[in-house]
Structures are given as structure tokens and as C-alpha cells.
Coordinates of C-alpha atoms and ligand atoms in Angstrom, one line a residue:
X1 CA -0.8 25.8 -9.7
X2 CA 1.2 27.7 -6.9
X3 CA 0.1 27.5 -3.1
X4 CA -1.6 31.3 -3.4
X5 CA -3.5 30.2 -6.4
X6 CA -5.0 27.1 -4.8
X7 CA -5.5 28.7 -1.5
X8 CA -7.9 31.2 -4.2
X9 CA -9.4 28.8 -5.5
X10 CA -13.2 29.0 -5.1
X11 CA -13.3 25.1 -4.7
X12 CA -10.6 24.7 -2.4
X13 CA -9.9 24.7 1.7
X14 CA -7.8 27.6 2.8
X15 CA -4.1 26.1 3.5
X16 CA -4.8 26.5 7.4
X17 CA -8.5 24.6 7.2
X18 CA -6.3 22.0 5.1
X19 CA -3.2 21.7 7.4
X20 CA -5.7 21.4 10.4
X21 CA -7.5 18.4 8.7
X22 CA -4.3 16.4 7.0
X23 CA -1.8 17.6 9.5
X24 CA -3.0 17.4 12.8
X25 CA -5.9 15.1 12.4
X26 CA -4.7 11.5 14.2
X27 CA -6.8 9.0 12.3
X28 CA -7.7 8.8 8.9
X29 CA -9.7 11.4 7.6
X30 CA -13.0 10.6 5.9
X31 CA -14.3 13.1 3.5
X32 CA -18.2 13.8 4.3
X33 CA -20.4 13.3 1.2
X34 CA -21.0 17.0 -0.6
X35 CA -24.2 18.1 -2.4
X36 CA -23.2 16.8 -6.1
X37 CA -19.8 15.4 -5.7
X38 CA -21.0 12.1 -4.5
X39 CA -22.9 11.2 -7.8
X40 CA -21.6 7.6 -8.7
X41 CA -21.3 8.2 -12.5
X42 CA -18.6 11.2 -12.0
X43 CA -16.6 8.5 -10.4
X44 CA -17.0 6.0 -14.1
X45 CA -14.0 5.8 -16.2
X46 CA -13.6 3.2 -18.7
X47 CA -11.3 -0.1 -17.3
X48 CA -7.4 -0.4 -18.9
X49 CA -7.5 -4.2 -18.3
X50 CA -9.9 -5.8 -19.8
X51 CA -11.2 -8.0 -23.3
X52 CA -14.4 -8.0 -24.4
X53 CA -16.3 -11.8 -24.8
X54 CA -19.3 -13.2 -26.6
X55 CA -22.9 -11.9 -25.4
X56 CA -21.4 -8.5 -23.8
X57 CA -19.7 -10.7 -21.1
X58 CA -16.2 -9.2 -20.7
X59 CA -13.0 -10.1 -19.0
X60 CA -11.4 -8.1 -16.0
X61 CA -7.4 -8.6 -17.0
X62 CA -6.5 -6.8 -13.4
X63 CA -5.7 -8.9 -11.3
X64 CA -5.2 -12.8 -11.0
X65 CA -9.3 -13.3 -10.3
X66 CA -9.4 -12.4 -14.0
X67 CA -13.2 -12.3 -13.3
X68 CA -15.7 -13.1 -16.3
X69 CA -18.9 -10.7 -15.7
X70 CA -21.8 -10.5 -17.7
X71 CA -23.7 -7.1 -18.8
X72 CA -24.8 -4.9 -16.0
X73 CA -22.7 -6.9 -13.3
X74 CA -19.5 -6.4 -11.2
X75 CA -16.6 -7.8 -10.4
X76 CA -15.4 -10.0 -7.3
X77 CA -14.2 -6.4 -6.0
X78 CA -17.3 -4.6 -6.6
X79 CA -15.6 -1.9 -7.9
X80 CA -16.0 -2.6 -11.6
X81 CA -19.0 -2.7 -14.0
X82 CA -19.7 -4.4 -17.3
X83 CA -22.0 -1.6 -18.9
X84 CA -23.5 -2.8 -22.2
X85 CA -20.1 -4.9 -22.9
X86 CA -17.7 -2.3 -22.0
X87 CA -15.8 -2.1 -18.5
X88 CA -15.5 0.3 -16.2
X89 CA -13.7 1.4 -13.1
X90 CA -16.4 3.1 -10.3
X91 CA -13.8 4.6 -8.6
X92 CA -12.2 7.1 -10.7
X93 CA -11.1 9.9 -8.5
X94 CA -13.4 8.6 -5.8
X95 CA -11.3 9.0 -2.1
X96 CA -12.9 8.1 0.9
X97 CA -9.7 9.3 2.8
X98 CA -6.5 11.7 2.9
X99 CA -4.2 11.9 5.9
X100 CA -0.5 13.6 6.1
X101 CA 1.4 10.4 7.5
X102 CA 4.6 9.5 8.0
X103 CA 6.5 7.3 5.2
X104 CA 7.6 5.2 8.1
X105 CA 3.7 4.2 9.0
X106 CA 3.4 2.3 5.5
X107 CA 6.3 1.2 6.6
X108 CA 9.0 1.8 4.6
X109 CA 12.1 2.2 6.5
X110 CA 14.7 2.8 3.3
X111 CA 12.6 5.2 1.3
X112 CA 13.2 8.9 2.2
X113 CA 13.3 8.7 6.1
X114 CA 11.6 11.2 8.0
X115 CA 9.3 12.2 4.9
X116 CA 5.5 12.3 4.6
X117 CA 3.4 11.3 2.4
X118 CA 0.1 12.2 1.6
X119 CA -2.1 9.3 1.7
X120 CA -5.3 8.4 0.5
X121 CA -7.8 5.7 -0.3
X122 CA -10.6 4.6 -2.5
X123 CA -13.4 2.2 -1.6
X124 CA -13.2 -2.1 -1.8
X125 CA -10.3 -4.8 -2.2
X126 CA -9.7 -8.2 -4.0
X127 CA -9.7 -10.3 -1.2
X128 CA -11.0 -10.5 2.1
X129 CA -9.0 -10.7 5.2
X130 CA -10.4 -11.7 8.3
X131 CA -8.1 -9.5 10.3
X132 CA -8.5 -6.6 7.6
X133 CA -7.6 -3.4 9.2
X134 CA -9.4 -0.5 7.7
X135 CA -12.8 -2.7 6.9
X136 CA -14.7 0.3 7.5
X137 CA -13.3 1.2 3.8
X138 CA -12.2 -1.9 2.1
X139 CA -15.4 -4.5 2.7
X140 CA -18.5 -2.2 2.9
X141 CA -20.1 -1.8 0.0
X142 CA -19.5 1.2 -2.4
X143 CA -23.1 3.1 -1.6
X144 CA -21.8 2.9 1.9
X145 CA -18.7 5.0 2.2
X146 CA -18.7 8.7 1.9
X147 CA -16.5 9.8 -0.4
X148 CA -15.0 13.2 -2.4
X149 CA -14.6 13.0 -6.3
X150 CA -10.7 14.2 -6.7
X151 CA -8.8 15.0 -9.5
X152 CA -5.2 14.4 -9.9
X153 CA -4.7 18.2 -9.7
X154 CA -6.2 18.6 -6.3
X155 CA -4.1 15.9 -4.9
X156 CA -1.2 17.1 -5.7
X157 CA -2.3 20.3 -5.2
X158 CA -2.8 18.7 -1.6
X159 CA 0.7 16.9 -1.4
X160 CA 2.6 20.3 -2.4
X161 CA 0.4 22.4 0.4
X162 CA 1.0 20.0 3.4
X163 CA 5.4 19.4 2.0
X164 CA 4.6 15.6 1.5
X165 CA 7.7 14.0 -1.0
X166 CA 5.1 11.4 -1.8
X167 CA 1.7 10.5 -2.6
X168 CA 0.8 6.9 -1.0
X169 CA -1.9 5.3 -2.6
X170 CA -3.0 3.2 0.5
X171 CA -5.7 1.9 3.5
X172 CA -7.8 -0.1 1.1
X173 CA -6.4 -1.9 -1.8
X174 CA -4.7 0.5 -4.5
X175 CA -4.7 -2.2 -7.5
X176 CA -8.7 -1.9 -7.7
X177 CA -8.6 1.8 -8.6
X178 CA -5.1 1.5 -10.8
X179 CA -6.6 4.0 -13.2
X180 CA -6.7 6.9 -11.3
X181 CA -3.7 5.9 -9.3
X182 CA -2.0 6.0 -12.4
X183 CA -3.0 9.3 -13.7
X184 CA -1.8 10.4 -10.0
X185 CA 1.0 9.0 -9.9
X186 CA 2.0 10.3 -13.3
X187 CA 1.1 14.2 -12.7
X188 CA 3.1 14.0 -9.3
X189 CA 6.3 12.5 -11.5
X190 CA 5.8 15.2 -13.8
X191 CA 6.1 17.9 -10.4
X192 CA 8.7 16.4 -9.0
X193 CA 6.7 14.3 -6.2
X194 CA 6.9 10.9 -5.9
X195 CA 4.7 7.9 -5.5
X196 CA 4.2 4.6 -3.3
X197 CA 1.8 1.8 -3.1
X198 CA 1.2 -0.3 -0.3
X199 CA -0.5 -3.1 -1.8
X200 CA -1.5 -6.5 -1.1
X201 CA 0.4 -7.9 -4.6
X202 CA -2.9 -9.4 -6.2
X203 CA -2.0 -7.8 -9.5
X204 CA -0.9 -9.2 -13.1
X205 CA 2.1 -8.9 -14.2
X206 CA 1.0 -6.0 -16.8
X207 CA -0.9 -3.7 -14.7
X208 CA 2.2 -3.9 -12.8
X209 CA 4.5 -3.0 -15.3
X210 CA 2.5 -0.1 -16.5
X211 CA 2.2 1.0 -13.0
X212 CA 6.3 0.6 -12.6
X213 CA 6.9 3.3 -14.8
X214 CA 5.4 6.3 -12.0
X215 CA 5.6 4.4 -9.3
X216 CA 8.8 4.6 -6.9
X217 CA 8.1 2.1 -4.2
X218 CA 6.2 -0.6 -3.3
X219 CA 4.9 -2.3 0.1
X220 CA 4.0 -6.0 -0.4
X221 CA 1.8 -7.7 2.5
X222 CA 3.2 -11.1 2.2
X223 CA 0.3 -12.3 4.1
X224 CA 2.2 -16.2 5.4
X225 CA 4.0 -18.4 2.9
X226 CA 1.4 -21.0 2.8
X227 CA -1.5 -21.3 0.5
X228 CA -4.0 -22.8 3.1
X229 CA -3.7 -19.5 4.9
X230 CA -4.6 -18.0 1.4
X231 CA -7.0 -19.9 1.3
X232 CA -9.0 -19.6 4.8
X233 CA -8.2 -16.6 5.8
X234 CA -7.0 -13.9 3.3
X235 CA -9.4 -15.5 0.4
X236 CA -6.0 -14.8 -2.4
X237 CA -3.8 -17.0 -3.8
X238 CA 0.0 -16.9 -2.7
X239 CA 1.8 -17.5 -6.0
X240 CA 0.4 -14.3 -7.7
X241 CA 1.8 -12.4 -4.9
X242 CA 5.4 -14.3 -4.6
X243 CA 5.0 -12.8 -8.7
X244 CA 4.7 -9.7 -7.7
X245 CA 7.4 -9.6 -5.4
X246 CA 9.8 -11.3 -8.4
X247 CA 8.9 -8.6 -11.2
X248 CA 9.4 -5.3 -8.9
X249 CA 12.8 -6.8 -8.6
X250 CA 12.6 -7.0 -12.6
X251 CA 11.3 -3.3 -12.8
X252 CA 13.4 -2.3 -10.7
X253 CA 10.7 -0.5 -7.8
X254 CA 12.2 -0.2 -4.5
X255 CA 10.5 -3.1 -2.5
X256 CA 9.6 -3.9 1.2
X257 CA 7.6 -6.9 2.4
X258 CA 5.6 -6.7 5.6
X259 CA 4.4 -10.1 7.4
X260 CA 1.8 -9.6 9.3
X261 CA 2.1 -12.1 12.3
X262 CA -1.1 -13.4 13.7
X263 CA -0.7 -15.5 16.6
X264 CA -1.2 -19.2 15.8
X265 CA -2.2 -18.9 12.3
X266 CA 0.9 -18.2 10.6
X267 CA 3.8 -17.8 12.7
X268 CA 5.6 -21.0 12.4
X269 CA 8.8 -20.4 12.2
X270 CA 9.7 -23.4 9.8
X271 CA 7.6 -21.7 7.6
X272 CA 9.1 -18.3 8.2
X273 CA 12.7 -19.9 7.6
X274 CA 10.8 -21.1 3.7
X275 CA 10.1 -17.8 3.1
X276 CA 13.5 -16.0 3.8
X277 CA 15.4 -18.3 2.2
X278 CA 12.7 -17.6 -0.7
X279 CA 13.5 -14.3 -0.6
X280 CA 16.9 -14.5 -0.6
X281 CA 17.1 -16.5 -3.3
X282 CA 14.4 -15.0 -5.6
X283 CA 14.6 -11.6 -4.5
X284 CA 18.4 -11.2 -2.7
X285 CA 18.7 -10.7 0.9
X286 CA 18.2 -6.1 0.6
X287 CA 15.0 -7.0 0.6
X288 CA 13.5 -5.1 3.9
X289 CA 10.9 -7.5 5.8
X290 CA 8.7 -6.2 8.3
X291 CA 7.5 -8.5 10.9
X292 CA 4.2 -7.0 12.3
X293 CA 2.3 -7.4 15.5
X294 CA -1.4 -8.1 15.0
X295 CA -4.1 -6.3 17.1
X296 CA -7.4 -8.3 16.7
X297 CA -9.6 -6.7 14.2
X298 CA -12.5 -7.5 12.4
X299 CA -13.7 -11.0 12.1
X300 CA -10.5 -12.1 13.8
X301 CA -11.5 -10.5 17.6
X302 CA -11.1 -14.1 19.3
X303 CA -7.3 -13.5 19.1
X304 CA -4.9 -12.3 21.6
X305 CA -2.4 -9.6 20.1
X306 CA 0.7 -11.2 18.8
X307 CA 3.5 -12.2 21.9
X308 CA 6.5 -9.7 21.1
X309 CA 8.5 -12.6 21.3
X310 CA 6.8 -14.5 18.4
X311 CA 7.9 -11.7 16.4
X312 CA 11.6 -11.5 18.0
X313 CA 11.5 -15.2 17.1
X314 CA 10.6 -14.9 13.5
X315 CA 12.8 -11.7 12.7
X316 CA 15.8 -13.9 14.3
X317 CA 15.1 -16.9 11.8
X318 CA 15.0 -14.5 8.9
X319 CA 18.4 -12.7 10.3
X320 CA 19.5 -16.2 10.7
X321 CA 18.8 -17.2 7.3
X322 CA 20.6 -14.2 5.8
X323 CA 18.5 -11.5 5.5
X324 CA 19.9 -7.9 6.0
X325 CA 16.8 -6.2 7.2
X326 CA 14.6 -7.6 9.4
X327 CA 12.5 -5.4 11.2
X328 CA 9.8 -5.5 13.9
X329 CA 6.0 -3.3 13.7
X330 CA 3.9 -2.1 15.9
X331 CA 6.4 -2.5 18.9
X332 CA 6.6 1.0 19.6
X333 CA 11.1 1.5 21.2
X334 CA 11.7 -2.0 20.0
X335 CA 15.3 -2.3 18.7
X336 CA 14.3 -3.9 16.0
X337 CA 12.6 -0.7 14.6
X338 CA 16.2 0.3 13.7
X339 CA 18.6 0.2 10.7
X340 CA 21.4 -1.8 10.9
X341 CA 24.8 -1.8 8.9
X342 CA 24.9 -5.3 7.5
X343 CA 29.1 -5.1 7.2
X344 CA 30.2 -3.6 10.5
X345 CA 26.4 -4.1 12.6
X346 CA 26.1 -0.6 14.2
X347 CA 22.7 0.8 13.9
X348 CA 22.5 3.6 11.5
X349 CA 19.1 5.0 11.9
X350 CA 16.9 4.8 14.9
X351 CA 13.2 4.8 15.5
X352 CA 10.8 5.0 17.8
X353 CA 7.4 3.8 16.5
X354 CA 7.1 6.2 13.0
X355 CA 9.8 8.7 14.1
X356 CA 13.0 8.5 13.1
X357 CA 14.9 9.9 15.6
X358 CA 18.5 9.5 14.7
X359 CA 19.7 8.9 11.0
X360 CA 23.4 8.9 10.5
X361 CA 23.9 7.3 7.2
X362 CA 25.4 10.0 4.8
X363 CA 24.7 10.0 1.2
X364 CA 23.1 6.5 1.9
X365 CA 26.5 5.2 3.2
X366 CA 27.1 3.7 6.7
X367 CA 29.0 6.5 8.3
X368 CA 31.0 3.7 10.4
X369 CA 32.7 1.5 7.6
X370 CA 31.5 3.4 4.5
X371 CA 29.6 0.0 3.2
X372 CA 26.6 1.7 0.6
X373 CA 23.2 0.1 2.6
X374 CA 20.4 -0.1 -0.5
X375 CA 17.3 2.1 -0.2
X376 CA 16.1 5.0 -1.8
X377 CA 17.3 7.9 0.1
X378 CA 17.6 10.5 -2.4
X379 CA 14.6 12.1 -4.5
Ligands
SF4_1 S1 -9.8 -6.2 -10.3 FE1 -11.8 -6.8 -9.5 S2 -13.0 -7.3 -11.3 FE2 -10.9 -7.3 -12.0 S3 -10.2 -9.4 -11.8 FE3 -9.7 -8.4 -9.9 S4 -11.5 -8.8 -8.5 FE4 -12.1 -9.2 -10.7

């Protein structure tokens, strides 16, 4: 449908009540519950991933929990219900958010510079994170957060309005509602739109696979590289997510890693060193890694943010290890926001915070030496 047809569209916001609500808007937008678009059951679709066990117990094949939940339960996420032996997603179409943001606040920093992408959420996650960011969305219960029922139409309807290049499937955890990001995903392919998950890698290896086929990029939160920290304070398991990381190389989805540094807990940088030279060897060294600051947040409040220089330190180890793109987050100016030619070391785009504000590579080439820097720059 064209932009006049959807701005006619009974159902719809006018394109200026939409731009003033996705583009202007600062935080993420939460969708206010409707009369009659908030009923649960218009949100059921049956699950992909799944087998069926004795006594209508089934099987959630989705991600490495690979829960076992009898009739009339849910899963670990919440977000999933055995109904009389059959499973089903309960977030089909059900966003709790949609904000215009910058491909750079995801990050990705070698996927379409200076683009936006239109962003949205759905309810819950499979794990629990004490420093989780957007809890308000991804730990309250399902009853709890107001929601829209969407249909892969509207949103890309919504992407075309607002010139987004990409749909970002994003602030809670995207695997839990892979049906509809899926059927997204694939409709924005088919218009020319692309489509990016930031993720936190808990996902088997089929799922994945499935998903690689309409999905363009992918943002792994490589949370430390230690499975205690798994343990006590993300509630995952590490090696699913180190799989992750291995088969979007396989699939070829353009990849970036962000490592969240919270102070004390996992920013050794012995540890760090580990997981570069993991990368490098498992991965290659074009993998981009984001070193983040944290802000406490959620149950981890007793923390002081992270020292800037804890992150210089780790992104130097990585460097020193051999990585080719280290970068720093949430240090707005920092010049480790900016791309570097890994042959001849000039910068080749700058940043400040989520604003690119120089980008001199041409046709993805440094424009210095000519040495070809990998990314996806072109649509
Ligand atoms: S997606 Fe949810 S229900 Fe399925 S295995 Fe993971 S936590 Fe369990």
C-alpha cells in the first residue's frame, strides 16, 4: 500500500500524528492498550519449534531451555502455552513498542551508516539479567504491558512512512516471538526493506537458520566469556551463544558482538584477551565488538557506572589481540566510536554518540589506501 492509501486508511494515524510519535518521540514509545486490540487470544499463533510428548506434554525446540511443559502451562519465557497438547506463541503481532532510531543505537557501526530503523518490541525474554535494561518490557509479566496487536502490513506500512532501511526487531528479546518476526521480516524482504535483530544468541541452531534466510544482520550480547557469570547473573548458558555467533558466520548474516562491561563482574581483562582470541579464531578478526559502558539498572543499582578507562583497557586488549574493530558505547565523543582503516589506520567514519558525522569510505572502500573494510554498506 502507498503512503496516500495508508494515511486513508480508517485504522491508521495520519503520517504527521505518526512522524510526531516515531520521529520525534526520545524514548521508546509504548502503545496504550485500545478497546478490543488488547484481547490475548488475537495475539495466539501456533509455535514453529516444537514436538509433541506423551500425556499432552510438549517440547519447546526454540531455544537451548528446550523447556518440557505440560497442558495448560508456559514456558521459562512466559510467552508460550501448551493448549490441549499443541504449542503456541502469545505474542503474535503483539508490540509493546515502536520508535524511529538510529541503526547506530543497536549498535551496528558497518550496517548502512546513518540509516534508521524502525524498531519495535514484544513482551518477555529467556533469561534474566540483573542489569536488564528495558525490564519495564522484558521481565513483567504479559497481563502487565500494554500492547497494540500489529500485522506485518502495518509495520511496514510504518517503516516505509517514517524512510527507515530497516526493521529492528529489538528492546526485549526477539527469539521469543520468532514467528512474527519472521513473517516481518519476510514481507519487508519482499519490499525491498531490510531487517536486523539485536538478540541475546539464546537460540538453536534451526530457528536460526530459518531466521537467516530474511534476516540481514545480527547484534549478539556476548554477555562475558565465562559461564559463572552465565550462571549468577544473566541466568543463560554461554556455549549456546558462542553457537550462535559460529553459525551466523556459517549463514553468512552480517554480525556484531556487543560486551556489556559491568564493573567488577566481568571486566577482567585476561578474560577479555580469551574471548578475542576466540573470536578471532572462530569467527576471524572483521568481526565488530562493542565494548559498552554500564549504567546501573535494575537489580544491579549497587554499581557505580563502568570507569571509561576499564573500557579503553578491554578495547586495547582486543586491538592487541588482533581484532580490527574494537569499539567503545555509551561514551558519547569517544574516539573509539569511530571506524578505523585496519591497513593504513586513518579513521574512515566518525561518530559522536549515534550520529555519524563524517563517513568517507566510498563504495565501502577506505578512501586513503583503497583496502575494501567488510560491512554491509549497500542495500
Ligand atoms: S523459547 Fe521459551 S518456552 Fe521455548 S525453550 Fe526457550 S524459554 Fe522455553
Amino acid at each position: 500500500m502507498d503512503e496516500k492509501s495508508f494515511k486513508d486508511s480508517p485504522d491508521s494515524k495520519t503520517r504527521r500524528e505518526f512522524l510526531k510519535i516515531a520521529g520525534t518521540v526520545s524514548l521508546i514509545y509504548s502503545i496504550p492498550h485500545k478497546s478490543g486490540q488488547n484481547k490475548e487470544d488475537s495475539t495466539i499463533k501456533r509455535a514453529r519449534y516444537y514436538r509433541k510428548l506423551p500425556d499432552k506434554k510438549v517440547q519447546c525446540l526454540l531455544c537451548p531451555w528446550q523447556c518440557v511443559v505440560r497442558e495448560g502451562q508456559k514456558g521459562h519465557c512466559q510467552v508460550r502455552r501448551n493448549i490441549h497438547g499443541k504449542y503456541y506463541s502469545l505474542v503474535y503481532g503483539r508490540v509493546s513498542a515502536y520508535h524511529v532510531d538510529p541503526i547506530e543505537k543497536k549498535p551496528f557501526f558497518h550496517f548502512l551508516p546513518s540509516t534508521n530503523a524502525f524498531s519495535i518490541a514484544s513482551v518477555g525474554c529467556n533469561v534474566d539479567c540483573k542489569f536488564c535494561q528495558n525490564w519495564e518490557i522484558a521481565r513483567r509479566g504479559l497481563k502487565d504491558v500494554p500492547f497494540a496487536k500489529l500485522t506485518p502490513e502495518y509495520i511496514i506500512k510504518y517503516a516505509k512512512i517514517s524512510g527507515c532501511r530497516s526493521i529492528a526487531f529489538t528492546y526485549n528479546e526477539p527469539t521469543i516471538s520468532t514467528e512474527f518476526n519472521y513473517d516481518v521480516a519476510a514481507l519487508a524482504k519482499e519490499n525491498n526493506i531490510h531487517s536486523v535483530v539485536i538478540s541475546n544468541g539464546f537460540i538453536n541452531k534451526k530457528p536460526l537458520q530459518d531466521l537467516a534466510k530474511v534476516i540481514d544482520a545480527y547484534k549478539v550480547d556476548l554477555k562475558a566469556f565465562d559461564q559463572s557469570y552465565y550462571t549468577n547473573i544473566v541466568h543463560g548458558e554461554l556455549k549456546p551463544v558462542l553457537d550462535t555467533i559460529v553459525n551466523l558466520k556459517s549463514e553468512g548474516v552480517w554480525t556484531e558482538i556487543v560486551y556489556l562491561t559491568v564493573p567488577t563482574l566481568n571486566d577482567d581483562p585476561l578474560k577479555i584477551k580469551a574471548m578475542a582470541r576466540w573470536i578471532k579464531n572462530e569467527v576471524g578478526p572483521d568481526v565488530p565488538v562493542h565494548f559498552s559502558r554500564f549504567y546501573p539498572r535494575y537489580k544491579l543499582k549497587n554499581l557505580p557506572p563502568t570507569p571509561v578507562a576499564t573500557v579503553e583497557r578491554l578495547r586495547n586488549t582486543a586491538l592487541d589481540v588482533g581484532l580490527n574493530f574494537v569499539y567503545i558505547g555509551n561514551v558519547p565523543g569517544h574516539k573509539g566510536e569511530n571506524t578505523y582503516c585496519p591497513n593504513c589506520g586513518k579513521p574512515v567514519i566518525r561518530r559522536i554518540g549515534f550520529e555519524v558525522i563524517e563517513n568517507r569510505l566510498k563504495n565501502g572502500k577506505c578512501p586513503y589506501c583503497g583496502n575494501k573494510l567488510p560491512g554491509f554498506w549497500e542495500g
